[in-house]
Amino acid sequence: MPLLASSKARVGIVGGGFGGATLARYLVRQAGVSVTLIDPVSAFITCPFSNLVLTGAKTLSEITFSRRGLIRDGVEFIPLGVTGIDAARRELTLSDGSKDRFDFLVCAPGVEMNYESVAGADSAIASHGSGHISQRMPHAWKAGDQTQLLAAQLGAMRPGGTFLITAPPNPFRCPPGPYERAGLVAEWMTHHNPAGKVLIVDQKDSFTKMPLFLEGWRKRYGDRVEWIGLSQTGELREVIDGGKADKSGKRGIRTDFDEFRADVVNLIPPQRAPSVLRDAGLDEGRGWCPVHPDSFESRVASNVFIIGDAASAAPMPKSAFSANNQAKLVAAVIAARVNGQSAPTAWLVNTCYSLVASDYGISVSGTYRARDDMLIQTGGGQSPTGADEQVHQLEATYTHGWYESITRDSFGGAA
């Protein structure tokens, strides 16, 4: 029997990125369902391809997508924030003070930067009296103003300066992102600051597509890009904000064993699910929200689903492709429940393209399925090491094709 025989089931979606927007578009096509998407921003700026904005290869408008496609498809869009969630009642409190209840609730709000775990960040804020540390050491891990700020700092960097990237511990949004950024910044330096250097101080000893990135950096940039892993330098212990008391004026970081100063610091902090989910108890105090992998339904509340970066779904990475794929599964799960049908089988896929240079692409893919209430990887592959330039040029072309395809699928039209 259908879950709601007399009226349409109401589905509320918190967050309109790759996960939330894809879910809205696919679910609104189903009979017996009305879909409401709630997000405070009227246009979504994608993190994929934001590294190309950083180096001037693309503009911010080229990676910005309005809600027009969703509204045209029949999705109700509410441009407000969500300030509270009652998971048991599936009730949302919105930023205007209003409340709304749904038959199904899907949370796809992305990530929150966890500056509380970065020693010295609070004191750095206090020492300047106003302004967040991210205004001086941008993370640029949420595309938009942060991207433009980091781009301006890169453009103003002195000749021969150092661009420092702090790569956070797993898990975090877009695992290959810091390393793609390093390569594209190095490419920019080749033309605009030939004596410049990119330094990555990592809170890990390995990272996704590591042999491919190391090979690409070596082939294209020689020793311009330097990567230092956790075992070499230890954990990040303190942020150095370069205030008046610091004669060098340079910002940087201290680790267990070293101190690193740079002209530009791209401080990418550890991440976690946004506070609105954690305050609702959906993370069980773990930082990320646990889900049943066959449905992505919360382990805390029934008919509440969590997709995308906020979900604890290892070994599936936190990527745009993952969020898009998870959204399609949840759309099928909700449609089946509404119409009294059997639940679909959870087969999931992730594919991630990265650019070492504007004409040098690499990729990785994985397949996943639910088994014994766990998500397991069943297969995968990546670009071969030692491939000739033509292979990487083709992968760069495929990268652009992938972006056009996934943004059209998720948002319903061109930027």
PDB file of C-alpha atoms in Angstrom, residues 17-292:
ATOM      1  CA  GLY A  17      24.305  21.689  -3.661  1.00  0.00           C
ATOM      2  CA  PHE A  18      25.057  18.645  -5.804  1.00  0.00           C
ATOM      3  CA  GLY A  19      23.210  16.329  -3.408  1.00  0.00           C
ATOM      4  CA  GLY A  20      20.153  18.397  -2.575  1.00  0.00           C
ATOM      5  CA  ALA A  21      19.584  19.793  -6.058  1.00  0.00           C
ATOM      6  CA  THR A  22      19.944  16.398  -7.740  1.00  0.00           C
ATOM      7  CA  LEU A  23      17.523  14.832  -5.277  1.00  0.00           C
ATOM      8  CA  ALA A  24      14.978  17.589  -5.847  1.00  0.00           C
ATOM      9  CA  ARG A  25      15.124  17.234  -9.634  1.00  0.00           C
ATOM     10  CA  TYR A  26      14.801  13.443  -9.607  1.00  0.00           C
ATOM     11  CA  LEU A  27      12.188  13.225  -6.863  1.00  0.00           C
ATOM     12  CA  VAL A  28       9.844  15.897  -8.211  1.00  0.00           C
ATOM     13  CA  ARG A  29       9.286  13.686 -11.268  1.00  0.00           C
ATOM     14  CA  GLN A  30       7.725  10.995  -9.095  1.00  0.00           C
ATOM     15  CA  ALA A  31       3.955  10.778  -8.715  1.00  0.00           C
ATOM     16  CA  GLY A  32       2.611  11.422  -5.230  1.00  0.00           C
ATOM     17  CA  VAL A  33       5.467  13.642  -4.050  1.00  0.00           C
ATOM     18  CA  SER A  34       5.855  17.388  -3.514  1.00  0.00           C
ATOM     19  CA  VAL A  35       9.387  18.700  -3.047  1.00  0.00           C
ATOM     20  CA  THR A  36      10.593  21.754  -1.127  1.00  0.00           C
ATOM     21  CA  LEU A  37      14.255  22.811  -1.310  1.00  0.00           C
ATOM     22  CA  ILE A  38      15.508  25.150   1.417  1.00  0.00           C
ATOM     23  CA  ASP A  39      18.785  27.011   0.982  1.00  0.00           C
ATOM     24  CA  PRO A  40      19.728  30.594   1.897  1.00  0.00           C
ATOM     25  CA  VAL A  41      21.590  31.218  -1.367  1.00  0.00           C
ATOM     26  CA  SER A  42      19.648  31.832  -4.565  1.00  0.00           C
ATOM     27  CA  ALA A  43      22.498  30.558  -6.743  1.00  0.00           C
ATOM     28  CA  PHE A  44      24.987  27.771  -6.062  1.00  0.00           C
ATOM     29  CA  ILE A  45      28.705  28.186  -6.747  1.00  0.00           C
ATOM     30  CA  THR A  46      30.410  24.855  -7.346  1.00  0.00           C
ATOM     31  CA  CYS A  47      33.599  23.814  -5.603  1.00  0.00           C
ATOM     32  CA  PRO A  48      34.532  21.731  -8.670  1.00  0.00           C
ATOM     33  CA  PHE A  49      36.350  24.041 -11.105  1.00  0.00           C
ATOM     34  CA  SER A  50      36.790  26.742  -8.436  1.00  0.00           C
ATOM     35  CA  ASN A  51      40.540  26.085  -8.631  1.00  0.00           C
ATOM     36  CA  LEU A  52      40.334  27.306 -12.234  1.00  0.00           C
ATOM     37  CA  VAL A  53      38.707  30.510 -10.977  1.00  0.00           C
ATOM     38  CA  LEU A  54      41.568  30.881  -8.516  1.00  0.00           C
ATOM     39  CA  THR A  55      44.070  30.991 -11.379  1.00  0.00           C
ATOM     40  CA  GLY A  56      41.930  33.079 -13.740  1.00  0.00           C
ATOM     41  CA  ALA A  57      41.154  30.299 -16.222  1.00  0.00           C
ATOM     42  CA  LYS A  58      37.436  30.622 -15.425  1.00  0.00           C
ATOM     43  CA  THR A  59      35.216  33.296 -13.926  1.00  0.00           C
ATOM     44  CA  LEU A  60      33.022  32.847 -10.880  1.00  0.00           C
ATOM     45  CA  SER A  61      29.922  33.354 -13.014  1.00  0.00           C
ATOM     46  CA  GLU A  62      30.908  30.344 -15.131  1.00  0.00           C
ATOM     47  CA  ILE A  63      30.595  28.048 -12.104  1.00  0.00           C
ATOM     48  CA  THR A  64      27.453  29.646 -10.630  1.00  0.00           C
ATOM     49  CA  PHE A  65      24.065  27.991 -11.123  1.00  0.00           C
ATOM     50  CA  SER A  66      20.695  29.576 -10.403  1.00  0.00           C
ATOM     51  CA  ARG A  67      17.629  27.785  -9.048  1.00  0.00           C
ATOM     52  CA  ARG A  68      15.639  28.487 -12.216  1.00  0.00           C
ATOM     53  CA  GLY A  69      16.023  24.951 -13.537  1.00  0.00           C
ATOM     54  CA  LEU A  70      14.739  23.462 -10.289  1.00  0.00           C
ATOM     55  CA  ILE A  71      11.786  25.834 -10.103  1.00  0.00           C
ATOM     56  CA  ARG A  72      10.973  25.110 -13.742  1.00  0.00           C
ATOM     57  CA  ASP A  73      10.922  21.399 -12.891  1.00  0.00           C
ATOM     58  CA  GLY A  74       8.305  22.012 -10.191  1.00  0.00           C
ATOM     59  CA  VAL A  75      10.454  22.244  -7.060  1.00  0.00           C
ATOM     60  CA  GLU A  76       9.365  24.759  -4.413  1.00  0.00           C
ATOM     61  CA  PHE A  77      12.427  26.820  -3.484  1.00  0.00           C
ATOM     62  CA  ILE A  78      12.602  28.667  -0.153  1.00  0.00           C
ATOM     63  CA  PRO A  79      15.606  31.047   0.078  1.00  0.00           C
ATOM     64  CA  LEU A  80      16.060  30.836   3.841  1.00  0.00           C
ATOM     65  CA  GLY A  81      18.488  29.228   6.239  1.00  0.00           C
ATOM     66  CA  VAL A  82      17.623  26.374   8.578  1.00  0.00           C
ATOM     67  CA  THR A  83      18.348  27.198  12.218  1.00  0.00           C
ATOM     68  CA  GLY A  84      16.929  24.108  13.900  1.00  0.00           C
ATOM     69  CA  ILE A  85      15.919  20.509  13.199  1.00  0.00           C
ATOM     70  CA  ASP A  86      13.577  18.344  15.252  1.00  0.00           C
ATOM     71  CA  ALA A  87      14.552  15.025  13.695  1.00  0.00           C
ATOM     72  CA  ALA A  88      11.882  12.952  15.449  1.00  0.00           C
ATOM     73  CA  ARG A  89       9.116  15.248  14.155  1.00  0.00           C
ATOM     74  CA  ARG A  90      10.888  15.982  10.845  1.00  0.00           C
ATOM     75  CA  GLU A  91      10.305  19.650  11.616  1.00  0.00           C
ATOM     76  CA  LEU A  92      12.511  22.519  10.504  1.00  0.00           C
ATOM     77  CA  THR A  93      12.887  25.942  12.066  1.00  0.00           C
ATOM     78  CA  LEU A  94      13.766  28.500   9.402  1.00  0.00           C
ATOM     79  CA  SER A  95      15.787  31.691   9.709  1.00  0.00           C
ATOM     80  CA  ASP A  96      12.628  33.832   9.642  1.00  0.00           C
ATOM     81  CA  GLY A  97      11.328  31.989  12.718  1.00  0.00           C
ATOM     82  CA  SER A  98       8.744  29.905  10.874  1.00  0.00           C
ATOM     83  CA  LYS A  99       8.451  26.133  11.251  1.00  0.00           C
ATOM     84  CA  ASP A 100       7.547  23.456   8.728  1.00  0.00           C
ATOM     85  CA  ARG A 101       7.029  19.702   9.007  1.00  0.00           C
ATOM     86  CA  PHE A 102       7.584  17.083   6.322  1.00  0.00           C
ATOM     87  CA  ASP A 103       6.817  13.423   5.732  1.00  0.00           C
ATOM     88  CA  PHE A 104      10.422  12.908   4.643  1.00  0.00           C
ATOM     89  CA  LEU A 105      13.405  15.074   5.461  1.00  0.00           C
ATOM     90  CA  VAL A 106      16.699  14.996   3.549  1.00  0.00           C
ATOM     91  CA  CYS A 107      19.732  16.871   4.856  1.00  0.00           C
ATOM     92  CA  ALA A 108      22.429  17.843   2.369  1.00  0.00           C
ATOM     93  CA  PRO A 109      24.000  20.989   3.857  1.00  0.00           C
ATOM     94  CA  GLY A 110      27.641  20.264   3.004  1.00  0.00           C
ATOM     95  CA  VAL A 111      30.439  20.836   5.507  1.00  0.00           C
ATOM     96  CA  GLU A 112      31.504  23.220   8.238  1.00  0.00           C
ATOM     97  CA  MET A 113      35.090  24.354   8.731  1.00  0.00           C
ATOM     98  CA  ASN A 114      36.246  23.133  12.144  1.00  0.00           C
ATOM     99  CA  TYR A 115      38.477  25.976  13.307  1.00  0.00           C
ATOM    100  CA  GLU A 116      38.031  24.852  16.905  1.00  0.00           C
ATOM    101  CA  SER A 117      40.484  22.047  16.141  1.00  0.00           C
ATOM    102  CA  VAL A 118      43.136  24.475  14.828  1.00  0.00           C
ATOM    103  CA  ALA A 119      45.253  25.724  17.726  1.00  0.00           C
ATOM    104  CA  GLY A 120      45.898  29.445  17.594  1.00  0.00           C
ATOM    105  CA  ALA A 121      42.998  30.276  15.306  1.00  0.00           C
ATOM    106  CA  ASP A 122      40.961  31.834  18.120  1.00  0.00           C
ATOM    107  CA  SER A 123      43.922  33.834  19.446  1.00  0.00           C
ATOM    108  CA  ALA A 124      44.701  35.006  15.919  1.00  0.00           C
ATOM    109  CA  ILE A 125      41.173  36.359  15.645  1.00  0.00           C
ATOM    110  CA  ALA A 126      41.475  38.053  19.034  1.00  0.00           C
ATOM    111  CA  SER A 127      44.851  39.634  18.236  1.00  0.00           C
ATOM    112  CA  HIS A 128      43.375  41.438  15.249  1.00  0.00           C
ATOM    113  CA  GLY A 129      40.304  42.562  17.151  1.00  0.00           C
ATOM    114  CA  SER A 130      37.923  41.780  14.304  1.00  0.00           C
ATOM    115  CA  GLY A 131      37.628  39.578  11.281  1.00  0.00           C
ATOM    116  CA  HIS A 132      37.887  35.836  11.032  1.00  0.00           C
ATOM    117  CA  ILE A 133      41.179  34.049  10.435  1.00  0.00           C
ATOM    118  CA  SER A 134      39.764  32.900   7.078  1.00  0.00           C
ATOM    119  CA  GLN A 135      39.908  36.509   5.881  1.00  0.00           C
ATOM    120  CA  ARG A 136      43.698  36.453   6.177  1.00  0.00           C
ATOM    121  CA  MET A 137      44.345  32.762   5.559  1.00  0.00           C
ATOM    122  CA  PRO A 138      41.491  31.776   3.238  1.00  0.00           C
ATOM    123  CA  HIS A 139      40.351  28.182   3.024  1.00  0.00           C
ATOM    124  CA  ALA A 140      38.549  28.692  -0.303  1.00  0.00           C
ATOM    125  CA  TRP A 141      36.884  25.331   0.386  1.00  0.00           C
ATOM    126  CA  LYS A 142      33.460  26.877  -0.119  1.00  0.00           C
ATOM    127  CA  ALA A 143      33.512  28.582  -3.480  1.00  0.00           C
ATOM    128  CA  GLY A 144      32.631  32.264  -3.774  1.00  0.00           C
ATOM    129  CA  ASP A 145      34.085  35.146  -1.784  1.00  0.00           C
ATOM    130  CA  GLN A 146      36.797  32.890  -0.373  1.00  0.00           C
ATOM    131  CA  THR A 147      37.870  31.907  -3.887  1.00  0.00           C
ATOM    132  CA  GLN A 148      38.143  35.540  -4.935  1.00  0.00           C
ATOM    133  CA  LEU A 149      40.046  36.456  -1.773  1.00  0.00           C
ATOM    134  CA  LEU A 150      42.624  33.709  -2.261  1.00  0.00           C
ATOM    135  CA  ALA A 151      42.947  34.629  -5.952  1.00  0.00           C
ATOM    136  CA  ALA A 152      43.660  38.240  -4.986  1.00  0.00           C
ATOM    137  CA  GLN A 153      46.318  37.140  -2.499  1.00  0.00           C
ATOM    138  CA  LEU A 154      47.932  34.914  -5.121  1.00  0.00           C
ATOM    139  CA  GLY A 155      47.975  37.748  -7.654  1.00  0.00           C
ATOM    140  CA  ALA A 156      49.537  40.145  -5.136  1.00  0.00           C
ATOM    141  CA  MET A 157      52.226  37.722  -3.964  1.00  0.00           C
ATOM    142  CA  ARG A 158      55.786  39.029  -4.261  1.00  0.00           C
ATOM    143  CA  PRO A 159      58.074  37.594  -6.955  1.00  0.00           C
ATOM    144  CA  GLY A 160      59.618  34.381  -5.683  1.00  0.00           C
ATOM    145  CA  GLY A 161      57.065  34.060  -2.898  1.00  0.00           C
ATOM    146  CA  THR A 162      55.718  30.882  -1.332  1.00  0.00           C
ATOM    147  CA  PHE A 163      52.108  29.697  -1.506  1.00  0.00           C
ATOM    148  CA  LEU A 164      51.453  27.369   1.451  1.00  0.00           C
ATOM    149  CA  ILE A 165      48.574  24.870   1.427  1.00  0.00           C
ATOM    150  CA  THR A 166      47.656  23.015   4.607  1.00  0.00           C
ATOM    151  CA  ALA A 167      45.916  19.772   3.634  1.00  0.00           C
ATOM    152  CA  PRO A 168      43.554  18.509   6.370  1.00  0.00           C
ATOM    153  CA  PRO A 169      43.217  15.007   7.802  1.00  0.00           C
ATOM    154  CA  ASN A 170      40.630  12.619   6.388  1.00  0.00           C
ATOM    155  CA  PRO A 171      37.730  12.757   5.954  1.00  0.00           C
ATOM    156  CA  PHE A 172      37.119  16.081   4.240  1.00  0.00           C
ATOM    157  CA  ARG A 173      35.372  17.534   1.211  1.00  0.00           C
ATOM    158  CA  CYS A 174      36.991  16.749  -2.155  1.00  0.00           C
ATOM    159  CA  PRO A 175      40.038  14.649  -1.163  1.00  0.00           C
ATOM    160  CA  PRO A 176      42.073  15.474  -4.318  1.00  0.00           C
ATOM    161  CA  GLY A 177      41.259  19.192  -4.147  1.00  0.00           C
ATOM    162  CA  PRO A 178      44.354  20.503  -2.312  1.00  0.00           C
ATOM    163  CA  TYR A 179      46.647  18.671  -4.721  1.00  0.00           C
ATOM    164  CA  GLU A 180      44.821  19.861  -7.826  1.00  0.00           C
ATOM    165  CA  ARG A 181      45.050  23.377  -6.412  1.00  0.00           C
ATOM    166  CA  ALA A 182      48.802  22.979  -5.927  1.00  0.00           C
ATOM    167  CA  GLY A 183      49.297  21.975  -9.549  1.00  0.00           C
ATOM    168  CA  LEU A 184      47.136  24.732 -11.013  1.00  0.00           C
ATOM    169  CA  VAL A 185      48.775  27.382  -8.830  1.00  0.00           C
ATOM    170  CA  ALA A 186      52.178  26.071  -9.949  1.00  0.00           C
ATOM    171  CA  GLU A 187      51.034  26.356 -13.568  1.00  0.00           C
ATOM    172  CA  TRP A 188      49.935  29.940 -12.918  1.00  0.00           C
ATOM    173  CA  MET A 189      53.343  30.691 -11.394  1.00  0.00           C
ATOM    174  CA  THR A 190      55.076  29.381 -14.500  1.00  0.00           C
ATOM    175  CA  HIS A 191      53.589  32.328 -16.400  1.00  0.00           C
ATOM    176  CA  HIS A 192      53.193  35.012 -13.726  1.00  0.00           C
ATOM    177  CA  ASN A 193      55.685  34.326 -10.927  1.00  0.00           C
ATOM    178  CA  PRO A 194      58.364  32.004 -12.303  1.00  0.00           C
ATOM    179  CA  ALA A 195      60.448  32.008  -9.116  1.00  0.00           C
ATOM    180  CA  GLY A 196      57.438  31.191  -6.937  1.00  0.00           C
ATOM    181  CA  LYS A 197      56.958  27.964  -5.006  1.00  0.00           C
ATOM    182  CA  VAL A 198      54.027  25.868  -3.771  1.00  0.00           C
ATOM    183  CA  LEU A 199      54.422  24.078  -0.434  1.00  0.00           C
ATOM    184  CA  ILE A 200      51.898  21.517   0.837  1.00  0.00           C
ATOM    185  CA  VAL A 201      52.048  20.646   4.534  1.00  0.00           C
ATOM    186  CA  ASP A 202      49.829  17.600   4.908  1.00  0.00           C
ATOM    187  CA  GLN A 203      48.115  16.074   7.923  1.00  0.00           C
ATOM    188  CA  LYS A 204      48.329  12.677   6.190  1.00  0.00           C
ATOM    189  CA  ASP A 205      51.090  10.439   4.893  1.00  0.00           C
ATOM    190  CA  SER A 206      49.252   9.585   1.685  1.00  0.00           C
ATOM    191  CA  PHE A 207      46.444  10.991  -0.410  1.00  0.00           C
ATOM    192  CA  THR A 208      44.183  10.006  -3.276  1.00  0.00           C
ATOM    193  CA  LYS A 209      45.881   9.656  -6.680  1.00  0.00           C
ATOM    194  CA  MET A 210      49.200  10.336  -4.942  1.00  0.00           C
ATOM    195  CA  PRO A 211      51.490   8.614  -7.511  1.00  0.00           C
ATOM    196  CA  LEU A 212      49.695  10.424 -10.339  1.00  0.00           C
ATOM    197  CA  PHE A 213      49.968  13.848  -8.724  1.00  0.00           C
ATOM    198  CA  LEU A 214      53.625  13.358  -7.785  1.00  0.00           C
ATOM    199  CA  GLU A 215      54.406  12.222 -11.325  1.00  0.00           C
ATOM    200  CA  GLY A 216      52.524  15.128 -12.873  1.00  0.00           C
ATOM    201  CA  TRP A 217      54.134  17.738 -10.633  1.00  0.00           C
ATOM    202  CA  ARG A 218      57.585  16.379 -11.390  1.00  0.00           C
ATOM    203  CA  LYS A 219      56.979  16.310 -15.146  1.00  0.00           C
ATOM    204  CA  ARG A 220      55.413  19.748 -15.379  1.00  0.00           C
ATOM    205  CA  TYR A 221      56.944  21.780 -12.553  1.00  0.00           C
ATOM    206  CA  GLY A 222      60.167  20.129 -11.409  1.00  0.00           C
ATOM    207  CA  ASP A 223      60.746  21.084  -7.775  1.00  0.00           C
ATOM    208  CA  ARG A 224      58.308  24.021  -7.768  1.00  0.00           C
ATOM    209  CA  VAL A 225      55.769  21.909  -5.833  1.00  0.00           C
ATOM    210  CA  GLU A 226      56.922  20.396  -2.535  1.00  0.00           C
ATOM    211  CA  TRP A 227      54.794  18.006  -0.494  1.00  0.00           C
ATOM    212  CA  ILE A 228      55.567  17.243   3.174  1.00  0.00           C
ATOM    213  CA  GLY A 229      53.645  14.446   4.895  1.00  0.00           C
ATOM    214  CA  LEU A 230      52.544  13.973   8.487  1.00  0.00           C
ATOM    215  CA  SER A 231      55.400  11.663   9.520  1.00  0.00           C
ATOM    216  CA  GLN A 232      57.954  14.242   8.348  1.00  0.00           C
ATOM    217  CA  THR A 233      56.570  17.270  10.124  1.00  0.00           C
ATOM    218  CA  GLY A 234      54.027  16.090  12.698  1.00  0.00           C
ATOM    219  CA  GLU A 235      50.593  17.453  13.476  1.00  0.00           C
ATOM    220  CA  LEU A 236      49.525  21.049  12.954  1.00  0.00           C
ATOM    221  CA  ARG A 237      49.836  22.705  16.369  1.00  0.00           C
ATOM    222  CA  GLU A 238      49.458  26.448  15.898  1.00  0.00           C
ATOM    223  CA  VAL A 239      48.534  29.158  13.434  1.00  0.00           C
ATOM    224  CA  ILE A 240      50.954  32.088  13.122  1.00  0.00           C
ATOM    225  CA  ASP A 241      49.012  35.134  12.007  1.00  0.00           C
ATOM    226  CA  GLY A 242      51.878  37.546  11.378  1.00  0.00           C
ATOM    227  CA  GLY A 243      50.662  40.380  13.602  1.00  0.00           C
ATOM    228  CA  LYS A 244      52.574  43.459  14.763  1.00  0.00           C
ATOM    229  CA  ALA A 245      54.660  41.423  17.214  1.00  0.00           C
ATOM    230  CA  ASP A 246      55.973  39.298  14.369  1.00  0.00           C
ATOM    231  CA  LYS A 247      58.925  41.074  12.725  1.00  0.00           C
ATOM    232  CA  SER A 248      58.717  38.968   9.566  1.00  0.00           C
ATOM    233  CA  GLY A 249      55.112  39.947   8.964  1.00  0.00           C
ATOM    234  CA  LYS A 250      54.604  36.563   7.352  1.00  0.00           C
ATOM    235  CA  ARG A 251      51.869  34.183   8.301  1.00  0.00           C
ATOM    236  CA  GLY A 252      52.315  30.474   8.708  1.00  0.00           C
ATOM    237  CA  ILE A 253      51.920  27.421  10.891  1.00  0.00           C
ATOM    238  CA  ARG A 254      53.782  25.457  13.537  1.00  0.00           C
ATOM    239  CA  THR A 255      53.776  21.682  13.601  1.00  0.00           C
ATOM    240  CA  ASP A 256      55.273  19.184  16.030  1.00  0.00           C
ATOM    241  CA  PHE A 257      58.698  19.470  14.415  1.00  0.00           C
ATOM    242  CA  ASP A 258      58.766  22.566  12.200  1.00  0.00           C
ATOM    243  CA  GLU A 259      57.635  26.090  11.536  1.00  0.00           C
ATOM    244  CA  PHE A 260      56.549  27.166   8.051  1.00  0.00           C
ATOM    245  CA  ARG A 261      56.171  30.781   6.880  1.00  0.00           C
ATOM    246  CA  ALA A 262      54.724  31.858   3.561  1.00  0.00           C
ATOM    247  CA  ASP A 263      53.552  34.875   1.616  1.00  0.00           C
ATOM    248  CA  VAL A 264      50.122  33.331   1.100  1.00  0.00           C
ATOM    249  CA  VAL A 265      48.644  30.723   3.445  1.00  0.00           C
ATOM    250  CA  ASN A 266      45.754  28.614   2.169  1.00  0.00           C
ATOM    251  CA  LEU A 267      44.662  27.199   5.532  1.00  0.00           C
ATOM    252  CA  ILE A 268      42.211  24.351   4.855  1.00  0.00           C
ATOM    253  CA  PRO A 269      41.039  23.268   8.318  1.00  0.00           C
ATOM    254  CA  PRO A 270      39.567  19.939   9.380  1.00  0.00           C
ATOM    255  CA  GLN A 271      35.865  19.672   8.623  1.00  0.00           C
ATOM    256  CA  ARG A 272      32.648  18.282  10.087  1.00  0.00           C
ATOM    257  CA  ALA A 273      28.904  18.217   9.519  1.00  0.00           C
ATOM    258  CA  PRO A 274      27.294  21.648   9.988  1.00  0.00           C
ATOM    259  CA  SER A 275      26.162  22.610  13.484  1.00  0.00           C
ATOM    260  CA  VAL A 276      22.466  22.466  12.586  1.00  0.00           C
ATOM    261  CA  LEU A 277      22.835  18.692  12.129  1.00  0.00           C
ATOM    262  CA  ARG A 278      25.102  18.205  15.126  1.00  0.00           C
ATOM    263  CA  ASP A 279      22.788  20.219  17.387  1.00  0.00           C
ATOM    264  CA  ALA A 280      19.948  17.917  16.314  1.00  0.00           C
ATOM    265  CA  GLY A 281      22.011  14.899  17.417  1.00  0.00           C
ATOM    266  CA  LEU A 282      22.194  13.486  13.906  1.00  0.00           C
ATOM    267  CA  ASP A 283      25.965  12.985  14.188  1.00  0.00           C
ATOM    268  CA  GLU A 284      25.748  11.042  17.486  1.00  0.00           C
ATOM    269  CA  GLY A 285      28.597  13.235  18.719  1.00  0.00           C
ATOM    270  CA  ARG A 286      30.988  11.980  16.023  1.00  0.00           C
ATOM    271  CA  GLY A 287      31.216  15.044  13.789  1.00  0.00           C
ATOM    272  CA  TRP A 288      29.749  13.263  10.758  1.00  0.00           C
ATOM    273  CA  CYS A 289      26.252  11.795  10.484  1.00  0.00           C
ATOM    274  CA  PRO A 290      25.967   7.975  10.395  1.00  0.00           C
ATOM    275  CA  VAL A 291      23.570   6.472   7.851  1.00  0.00           C
ATOM    276  CA  HIS A 292      22.319   3.072   6.760  1.00  0.00           C
TER     277      HIS A 292
END
